[in-house]
């Protein structure tokens, strides 16, 4: 067996040793085989059957959604587009000819025809129509899943704790399903360091390496792997000496982690007496145990949109209320900041695709608060649920992706509307529930005055702030080398935001991945930050760094960092800061 290494981006530290389990992806892994002429009709019938089943699926979906009136007309239009694609002879009939002519299996014929159609779409000049090729791919995926017995879905059981999952790409919705499984590590061909897939992977507290480019092709099921998330490397078929070396490293890593746990009860305070709040980020109520174990002050970011993924339809007000109440009550008086749902872009689901994903550029489209304001009924349902839960603990509401004050004003009107309806029903809630906004778009930093005037607190989402400032898609590994948290523009925006909020006496936090990166702890401290929210596993390491820092000695270095435009100089100054 040949030993080789694959390099990627380690998005979650630590070392795992185990056996590979490959995860399939319908359009990528379609088998190609010839069928005897006597079976050609059977193969065509198989295709017909799968197409019929998907037609029924679309009809049911259309009927249910329209009946429940939960989603507006665009969603119906989107389903109609899929229906039309499915019934168009270029998709419904052409593959049959391919089966007959090439005597191949139905899946293969369908993918051949899909590629022909994609090529045709690529020639179209109109950008909107060109993007419709994604609808073709989605329809084909649906038919393929029928033909192959849902091979695109994730394994329902992962064999053992020493299993390492290897996938071409996974959506955040796929990864969140893994929370109920035990496995040792995780690697994907695609993905960027702050993609939601990576963030969720990190929250599983297993080592993970993304952007390995072709791991899915190079690795076979059952092969022995070492995943070193801290060194961004995967070793395939290691020999005995390498295995022994990594087992040693693994136990050293574990020992260091255990030692850090002793800091759990200690307050985070710098050497010169500055108190720092260290909160935790969560995706689901089930993450609470880890938060309590980490010694975090509370929850600084509850990404509530994950309640909407991996389920039929959308969560009702009562279901959402139960989830928020459970977190608020579980924290027993410690604060919990619930971010209103940030759906759209990479966090979407089939029932929402018509609204969110079909946009020509989803990250700049109807995402987060924009989606909420376009769908006030969905937004009001969530606001009522959060307000009702505010009676059972210390809840704060956080609005994502704000770009202008008019969005704040509209949101405040809806919050007031939700409160009024609860008052009328005699439902108890916290009348003074604080409302904050996320600073994730450069425009929000540059026009912060209006934000400070209207909001009770702010939280900087560095993951998106970096993406939108540098125009680098956070989930696209082909530009991940350009995703630079230490870009002078980012440091200046952080300085402006933190300095501006401190001056206006509006509490400000950082809840993006940067808050959990120990190499950034002192930089943020020096910029005046006193409130961090991060994955719970990072709380002890960041606390240790806070405990060993002295703000007064950091300050002169920070001034130099803020002034320089040279990346080399910045790197040198950051090294000094962390020495
Ligand atoms: C961020 O953008 O930094 C953030 C915390 O929000 P999310 O990662 O969920 O987009
Ligand atoms: Mg964000």
Coordinates of C-alpha atoms in Angstrom, one line a residue, residues 192-195 461-468 470-476 479-487 490 513-514 517:
X192 CA -13.3 27.3 2.9
X193 CA -12.1 28.0 6.4
X194 CA -15.2 30.0 7.5
X195 CA -17.8 28.3 5.3
X461 CA -19.6 38.7 12.3
X462 CA -16.0 38.7 11.0
X463 CA -16.7 35.7 8.8
X464 CA -19.0 37.7 6.6
X465 CA -17.3 41.0 7.2
X466 CA -14.1 39.6 5.6
X467 CA -16.1 37.9 2.8
X468 CA -17.9 41.2 1.9
X470 CA -12.5 41.5 0.3
X471 CA -15.1 40.1 -2.1
X472 CA -14.0 36.6 -1.4
X473 CA -16.6 33.9 -1.2
X474 CA -16.0 32.3 2.2
X475 CA -17.1 28.8 1.0
X476 CA -15.1 28.7 -2.2
X479 CA -10.2 31.8 -3.5
X480 CA -9.5 30.7 0.1
X481 CA -5.9 32.0 -0.2
X482 CA -7.3 35.5 -0.6
X483 CA -9.5 35.2 2.6
X484 CA -7.2 37.2 4.9
X485 CA -8.4 38.2 8.4
X486 CA -5.1 40.2 8.7
X487 CA -5.8 42.3 5.7
X490 CA -10.1 44.3 8.0
X513 CA -14.5 32.6 13.9
X514 CA -11.8 35.3 14.6
X517 CA -8.6 32.1 17.1

